[in-house]
């Protein structure tokens, strides 16, 4: 067993990844180093890494704060190859996974509540902002992480289908649990049938809920109902359909990041209904919202971002029990730039996953 001691802390490990160097977003091979395996660390051989829409935003600097060179990827599944001498959760050969965060202060209220994702000092898997530690993501052959920020990956799940659960999966699971939108028999609306939306439908059906998909694309009705088990489908720009569904839903999970009207969604909610926003918006175009419908129905609009490590493990265990995976298109590493172009056009059903282990070559 490769157990690493403190004496090796001053060493580094050679790594190979694909990085964007500027806002063109074009990725190419990139040699760099990762830290040696510390006492509390594991080193993983990366097998698969999903492509999240935020990877596209960040490689192209669409939020305005990207730091280059940038190795994206925060939906990482791999196998443990080294463990530090104080590691207890993993052993060499175990499957492990890493999501959106690799560090936090561990002392604030959020961290004490197992919500490391809301820590003011949360350390993202790859660097999001100037001033953060320089981190490189999962589009690479190896990954080093403190064991606290890795989760055990279920043997019952295929790693390629399970990789998107590390971001897309926990992003829909966490608000459904926190806001009480996971009870059997409740009626949940899901806005957008994309990477997040199709997983929201799968989790909701596993919870025993009635699910209505709300989409601008009528051609997604068949797959929403027949492929993912949704109970009904609304075309969001069909006024007659939307009015017929007024005050029928206990909650709505809105996964769409593009600007879209919120008031028609609020109208779908029952009294005490909850509209939960998950899509990363255009920061220059604030949403328009009428307040009065919130008042007369005691309705709630809230946001949510990913989840803490404890909840991520819970989500993966639930997915393993109920065989929940993302519908994916597995690609080779050198196809990534084409995949990014397709992602920008919405040309994917429903998540790209890179076969890092078999196709990343020097």
Coordinates of C-alpha atoms in Angstrom, one line a residue:
X1 CA 0.0 0.0 0.0
X2 CA 1.3 3.4 -0.9
X3 CA 1.2 5.2 2.4
X4 CA 2.9 8.6 2.3
X5 CA 4.6 10.2 5.2
X6 CA 5.4 13.8 6.2
X7 CA 8.9 13.4 4.8
X8 CA 7.5 13.6 1.3
X9 CA 5.6 16.8 1.7
X10 CA 8.2 18.9 0.0
X11 CA 8.0 16.8 -3.1
X12 CA 5.6 17.4 -6.0
X13 CA 3.9 15.1 -8.5
X14 CA 4.1 15.6 -12.3
X15 CA 0.7 16.0 -13.9
X16 CA -0.8 16.3 -17.3
X17 CA -4.0 18.0 -18.1
X18 CA -5.8 20.2 -20.7
X19 CA -5.9 23.9 -20.0
X20 CA -7.3 27.1 -21.5
X21 CA -4.7 29.8 -21.7
X22 CA -7.0 32.8 -22.5
X23 CA -10.7 33.8 -23.1
X24 CA -10.8 32.0 -26.4
X25 CA -11.6 29.0 -24.2
X26 CA -9.5 26.6 -26.4
X27 CA -8.0 23.8 -24.4
X28 CA -4.7 22.1 -25.1
X29 CA -2.3 19.8 -23.3
X30 CA -0.7 21.3 -20.2
X31 CA 2.1 20.0 -18.0
X32 CA 2.1 21.1 -14.4
X33 CA 2.7 19.8 -10.9
X34 CA 0.5 18.8 -8.0
X35 CA 1.5 18.8 -4.4
X36 CA 2.8 15.6 -2.9
X37 CA 0.4 13.4 -1.0
X38 CA 0.2 15.0 2.5
X39 CA -0.6 13.2 5.7
X40 CA -4.4 13.8 5.2
X41 CA -4.4 13.6 1.4
X42 CA -5.2 11.0 -1.2
X43 CA -3.9 10.9 -4.7
X44 CA -6.3 9.6 -7.3
X45 CA -5.8 8.4 -10.9
X46 CA -8.6 10.2 -12.7
X47 CA -10.8 7.9 -14.6
X48 CA -13.7 10.1 -15.8
X49 CA -14.5 13.8 -15.5
X50 CA -17.8 15.4 -16.5
X51 CA -18.1 18.7 -18.3
X52 CA -20.3 21.2 -16.5
X53 CA -21.7 24.4 -18.1
X54 CA -19.7 26.4 -15.6
X55 CA -16.5 24.9 -17.2
X56 CA -17.6 26.6 -20.5
X57 CA -18.3 29.9 -18.7
X58 CA -15.0 29.8 -16.9
X59 CA -12.8 28.8 -19.9
X60 CA -14.2 31.7 -21.9
X61 CA -14.1 34.2 -18.9
X62 CA -17.9 34.8 -19.3
X63 CA -18.2 35.8 -15.6
X64 CA -15.2 38.1 -15.9
X65 CA -13.0 36.6 -13.2
X66 CA -11.3 33.6 -14.8
X67 CA -7.6 33.0 -13.9
X68 CA -5.4 31.4 -16.6
X69 CA -4.0 28.9 -17.2
X70 CA -7.2 27.2 -16.3
X71 CA -7.7 23.4 -16.1
X72 CA -11.4 22.9 -15.7
X73 CA -13.4 19.9 -14.3
X74 CA -15.2 19.3 -11.0
X75 CA -17.1 16.1 -11.6
X76 CA -14.2 13.7 -11.0
X77 CA -14.3 10.0 -10.4
X78 CA -11.1 8.0 -10.0
X79 CA -9.2 5.3 -8.1
X80 CA -7.0 6.0 -5.1
X81 CA -3.3 5.4 -5.8
X82 CA -1.7 6.9 -2.6
X83 CA -3.0 7.7 0.9
X84 CA -1.4 9.9 3.5
X85 CA -0.4 8.3 6.8
X86 CA -3.4 9.9 8.6
X87 CA -6.0 9.0 6.1
X88 CA -8.8 6.8 7.5
X89 CA -11.7 7.0 4.9
X90 CA -9.9 5.5 1.9
X91 CA -7.4 2.9 1.0
X92 CA -5.4 2.3 -2.2
X93 CA -7.7 0.8 -4.8
X94 CA -10.9 2.5 -3.6
X95 CA -13.1 4.5 -5.9
X96 CA -13.2 8.1 -4.9
X97 CA -14.9 11.2 -6.2
X98 CA -14.4 15.0 -6.0
X99 CA -17.0 17.7 -6.7
X100 CA -16.9 21.5 -6.7
X101 CA -14.9 22.2 -3.5
X102 CA -11.5 21.0 -2.2
X103 CA -11.1 23.2 0.9
X104 CA -12.8 25.4 3.4
X105 CA -12.1 27.0 6.8
X106 CA -13.6 24.1 8.7
X107 CA -14.5 26.4 11.6
X108 CA -17.3 28.8 10.5
X109 CA -21.0 28.1 11.1
X110 CA -21.5 26.7 7.6
X111 CA -18.6 24.3 7.9
X112 CA -19.8 23.2 11.4
X113 CA -23.2 22.5 9.8
X114 CA -21.5 20.3 7.0
X115 CA -22.2 23.0 4.4
X116 CA -18.6 23.6 3.3
X117 CA -20.1 24.9 0.0
X118 CA -21.3 28.0 1.7
X119 CA -18.1 28.7 3.6
X120 CA -16.8 32.3 2.9
X121 CA -13.4 30.8 2.4
X122 CA -14.5 27.8 0.3
X123 CA -11.7 26.6 -2.0
X124 CA -13.0 25.6 -5.4
X125 CA -11.7 22.6 -7.3
X126 CA -10.2 24.8 -9.9
X127 CA -9.5 28.5 -9.3
X128 CA -12.5 30.7 -9.8
X129 CA -11.2 34.0 -8.5
X130 CA -8.0 36.0 -8.2
X131 CA -6.6 35.6 -4.7
X132 CA -7.7 32.0 -4.3
X133 CA -5.1 29.3 -4.2
X134 CA -4.0 28.2 -7.6
X135 CA -5.9 24.9 -8.2
X136 CA -6.2 22.8 -11.3
X137 CA -9.3 20.7 -12.0
X138 CA -10.1 17.3 -13.1
X139 CA -9.3 17.5 -16.8
X140 CA -6.0 15.8 -15.8
X141 CA -4.4 12.5 -15.2
X142 CA -4.1 12.7 -11.3
X143 CA -5.7 14.6 -8.6
X144 CA -4.6 15.3 -5.0
X145 CA -7.1 16.2 -2.3
X146 CA -7.6 16.3 1.5
X147 CA -9.6 13.2 2.3
X148 CA -12.4 15.3 3.9
X149 CA -13.2 16.8 0.4
X150 CA -13.4 13.4 -1.4
X151 CA -16.4 11.1 -1.2
X152 CA -16.7 7.3 -1.5
X153 CA -18.0 6.4 -4.9
X154 CA -20.6 3.5 -4.9
X155 CA -19.4 0.3 -6.6
X156 CA -23.0 -0.2 -7.9
X157 CA -22.7 2.9 -10.2
X158 CA -20.8 3.1 -13.5
X159 CA -18.2 5.9 -13.0
X160 CA -18.9 7.5 -16.4
X161 CA -22.6 7.9 -15.6
X162 CA -22.0 8.8 -12.0
X163 CA -19.4 11.5 -12.6
X164 CA -22.0 14.3 -13.3
X165 CA -23.6 13.6 -9.9
X166 CA -20.7 15.4 -8.3
X167 CA -22.0 18.7 -9.5
X168 CA -25.3 18.4 -11.4
X169 CA -26.6 15.7 -9.1
X170 CA -25.9 17.4 -5.8
X171 CA -27.0 20.7 -7.2
X172 CA -30.6 19.4 -7.6
X173 CA -30.6 16.9 -4.7
X174 CA -29.6 19.4 -2.0
X175 CA -32.4 22.0 -2.5
X176 CA -35.0 19.2 -2.9
X177 CA -34.0 17.9 0.6
X178 CA -33.5 21.2 2.3
X179 CA -36.7 22.8 1.1
X180 CA -38.8 19.8 1.8
X181 CA -39.4 19.0 -1.9
X182 CA -38.6 15.3 -1.6
X183 CA -41.8 13.8 -0.1
X184 CA -43.7 11.1 -1.9
X185 CA -46.9 12.4 -3.4
X186 CA -45.8 16.0 -3.7
X187 CA -46.0 17.7 -7.1
X188 CA -42.7 19.1 -8.4
X189 CA -42.1 21.2 -11.5
X190 CA -38.7 21.0 -13.2
X191 CA -37.8 23.9 -15.5
X192 CA -35.4 22.9 -18.2
X193 CA -34.6 19.3 -19.3
X194 CA -30.8 19.6 -19.6
X195 CA -27.9 18.3 -17.5
X196 CA -29.4 19.4 -14.2
X197 CA -33.1 19.0 -15.2
X198 CA -33.0 15.4 -16.3
X199 CA -31.3 14.5 -13.0
X200 CA -33.9 16.5 -11.0
X201 CA -36.6 14.4 -12.7
X202 CA -34.8 11.1 -11.8
X203 CA -34.3 12.0 -8.2
X204 CA -37.9 13.3 -7.8
X205 CA -39.3 10.0 -9.3
X206 CA -37.1 8.0 -6.9
X207 CA -38.6 10.1 -4.1
X208 CA -42.1 9.1 -5.3
X209 CA -43.1 12.5 -6.5
X210 CA -45.4 13.7 -9.3
X211 CA -43.2 15.5 -11.8
X212 CA -44.1 18.1 -14.5
X213 CA -41.3 19.2 -16.8
X214 CA -41.6 22.8 -18.0
X215 CA -39.6 23.6 -21.2
X216 CA -39.5 25.9 -24.2
X217 CA -38.9 22.8 -26.4
X218 CA -42.0 20.8 -27.3
X219 CA -39.8 18.2 -28.8
X220 CA -38.5 17.2 -25.4
X221 CA -42.0 16.0 -24.2
X222 CA -41.6 12.4 -25.4
X223 CA -38.2 11.9 -23.7
X224 CA -39.3 13.7 -20.5
X225 CA -42.3 11.3 -20.1
X226 CA -41.2 8.1 -21.8
X227 CA -37.4 8.1 -21.0
X228 CA -37.3 9.8 -17.6
X229 CA -40.8 9.0 -16.2
X230 CA -42.2 12.6 -15.9
X231 CA -45.9 12.6 -15.4
X232 CA -46.7 15.6 -17.5
X233 CA -45.1 18.3 -19.7
X234 CA -45.7 22.0 -20.1
X235 CA -44.5 24.2 -22.9
X236 CA -43.6 27.4 -21.1
X237 CA -44.6 29.8 -23.9
X238 CA -48.0 28.1 -24.3
X239 CA -50.2 30.5 -22.3
X240 CA -53.1 28.1 -22.3
X241 CA -51.1 25.2 -20.9
X242 CA -49.5 27.4 -18.3
X243 CA -52.8 28.9 -17.1
X244 CA -54.4 25.4 -16.9
X245 CA -51.6 24.4 -14.4
X246 CA -52.0 27.5 -12.2
X247 CA -51.7 26.7 -8.4
X248 CA -51.0 23.0 -8.9
X249 CA -47.4 22.6 -7.8
X250 CA -45.8 22.3 -4.3
X251 CA -42.4 23.4 -5.6
X252 CA -40.4 24.1 -8.7
X253 CA -36.7 23.4 -9.4
X254 CA -35.6 25.9 -12.0
X255 CA -32.4 24.8 -13.7
X256 CA -32.3 27.3 -16.5
X257 CA -29.4 29.9 -16.6
X258 CA -30.6 31.8 -19.6
X259 CA -32.8 34.9 -18.9
X260 CA -36.5 33.8 -18.6
X261 CA -39.6 35.2 -17.0
X262 CA -40.2 34.1 -13.4
X263 CA -43.7 35.4 -12.8
X264 CA -45.4 32.6 -14.9
X265 CA -43.5 30.0 -12.8
X266 CA -44.7 31.7 -9.5
X267 CA -48.3 31.4 -10.7
X268 CA -47.9 27.6 -11.0
X269 CA -47.2 27.3 -7.3
X270 CA -49.7 26.4 -4.6
X271 CA -50.0 28.5 -1.5
X272 CA -46.7 28.1 0.4
X273 CA -45.1 26.9 -2.8
X274 CA -41.3 27.3 -3.4
X275 CA -39.5 28.3 -6.5
X276 CA -35.8 27.3 -6.3
X277 CA -33.3 28.8 -8.7
X278 CA -30.2 26.9 -9.6
X279 CA -29.1 28.3 -13.0
X280 CA -26.1 30.7 -12.9
X281 CA -27.5 33.9 -14.4
X282 CA -26.1 36.6 -16.6
X283 CA -24.8 39.0 -13.9
X284 CA -25.6 42.0 -16.2
X285 CA -29.3 41.2 -16.6
X286 CA -31.1 41.0 -13.2
X287 CA -34.4 39.1 -13.2
X288 CA -37.7 40.9 -13.3
X289 CA -40.2 39.8 -10.6
X290 CA -43.6 40.9 -9.4
X291 CA -43.8 40.8 -5.6
X292 CA -47.6 40.8 -5.2
X293 CA -48.1 37.1 -6.2
X294 CA -45.6 36.2 -3.5
X295 CA -47.5 38.0 -0.8
X296 CA -51.0 36.7 -1.6
X297 CA -49.7 33.1 -1.7
X298 CA -47.0 33.2 0.9
X299 CA -44.7 31.8 -1.8
X300 CA -40.9 31.6 -1.6
X301 CA -38.2 32.2 -4.2
X302 CA -34.7 31.0 -3.1
X303 CA -31.4 29.9 -4.6
X304 CA -29.1 27.0 -3.9
X305 CA -25.6 26.0 -4.9
X306 CA -24.1 22.5 -4.9
X307 CA -24.0 20.9 -1.4
X308 CA -21.7 20.0 1.5
X309 CA -19.6 16.8 1.7
X310 CA -21.9 15.0 4.1
X311 CA -24.9 15.6 1.8
X312 CA -22.9 14.7 -1.3
X313 CA -22.1 11.3 0.2
X314 CA -25.7 10.9 1.1
X315 CA -26.8 11.8 -2.5
X316 CA -24.3 9.3 -4.0
X317 CA -25.4 6.5 -1.6
X318 CA -29.1 7.3 -2.6
X319 CA -28.2 7.2 -6.3
X320 CA -26.3 3.9 -5.8
X321 CA -29.4 2.4 -4.1
X322 CA -31.8 3.6 -6.8
X323 CA -29.5 3.3 -9.8
X324 CA -29.6 7.0 -10.6
X325 CA -27.0 8.1 -13.2
X326 CA -26.8 10.9 -15.7
X327 CA -27.4 10.2 -19.4
X328 CA -24.0 10.8 -20.9
X329 CA -22.0 11.0 -24.0
X330 CA -18.5 9.7 -23.3
X331 CA -15.8 11.4 -25.3
X332 CA -12.1 11.2 -25.8
X333 CA -9.9 14.0 -24.3
X334 CA -8.9 15.4 -27.7
X335 CA -12.6 15.9 -28.5
X336 CA -13.1 18.4 -25.7
X337 CA -13.0 21.6 -27.8
X338 CA -15.7 20.2 -30.1
X339 CA -17.7 19.2 -27.0
X340 CA -17.5 22.7 -25.6
X341 CA -18.8 24.1 -28.9
X342 CA -21.7 21.7 -28.9
X343 CA -22.4 22.4 -25.2
X344 CA -22.7 26.1 -26.0
X345 CA -25.3 25.3 -28.6
X346 CA -27.2 22.9 -26.3
X347 CA -26.3 20.0 -28.5
X348 CA -26.0 17.3 -25.9
X349 CA -28.3 14.7 -24.3
X350 CA -27.5 15.2 -21.5
X351 CA -23.9 15.5 -20.2
X352 CA -20.5 15.1 -21.7
X353 CA -18.1 13.0 -19.7
X354 CA -14.4 12.7 -20.7
X355 CA -12.8 9.3 -20.6
X356 CA -9.6 10.6 -18.9
X357 CA -8.2 7.3 -17.9
X358 CA -8.1 5.8 -21.4
X359 CA -7.6 8.8 -23.7
X360 CA -5.5 11.4 -21.9
X361 CA -2.0 11.1 -23.4
X362 CA 1.2 13.1 -23.4

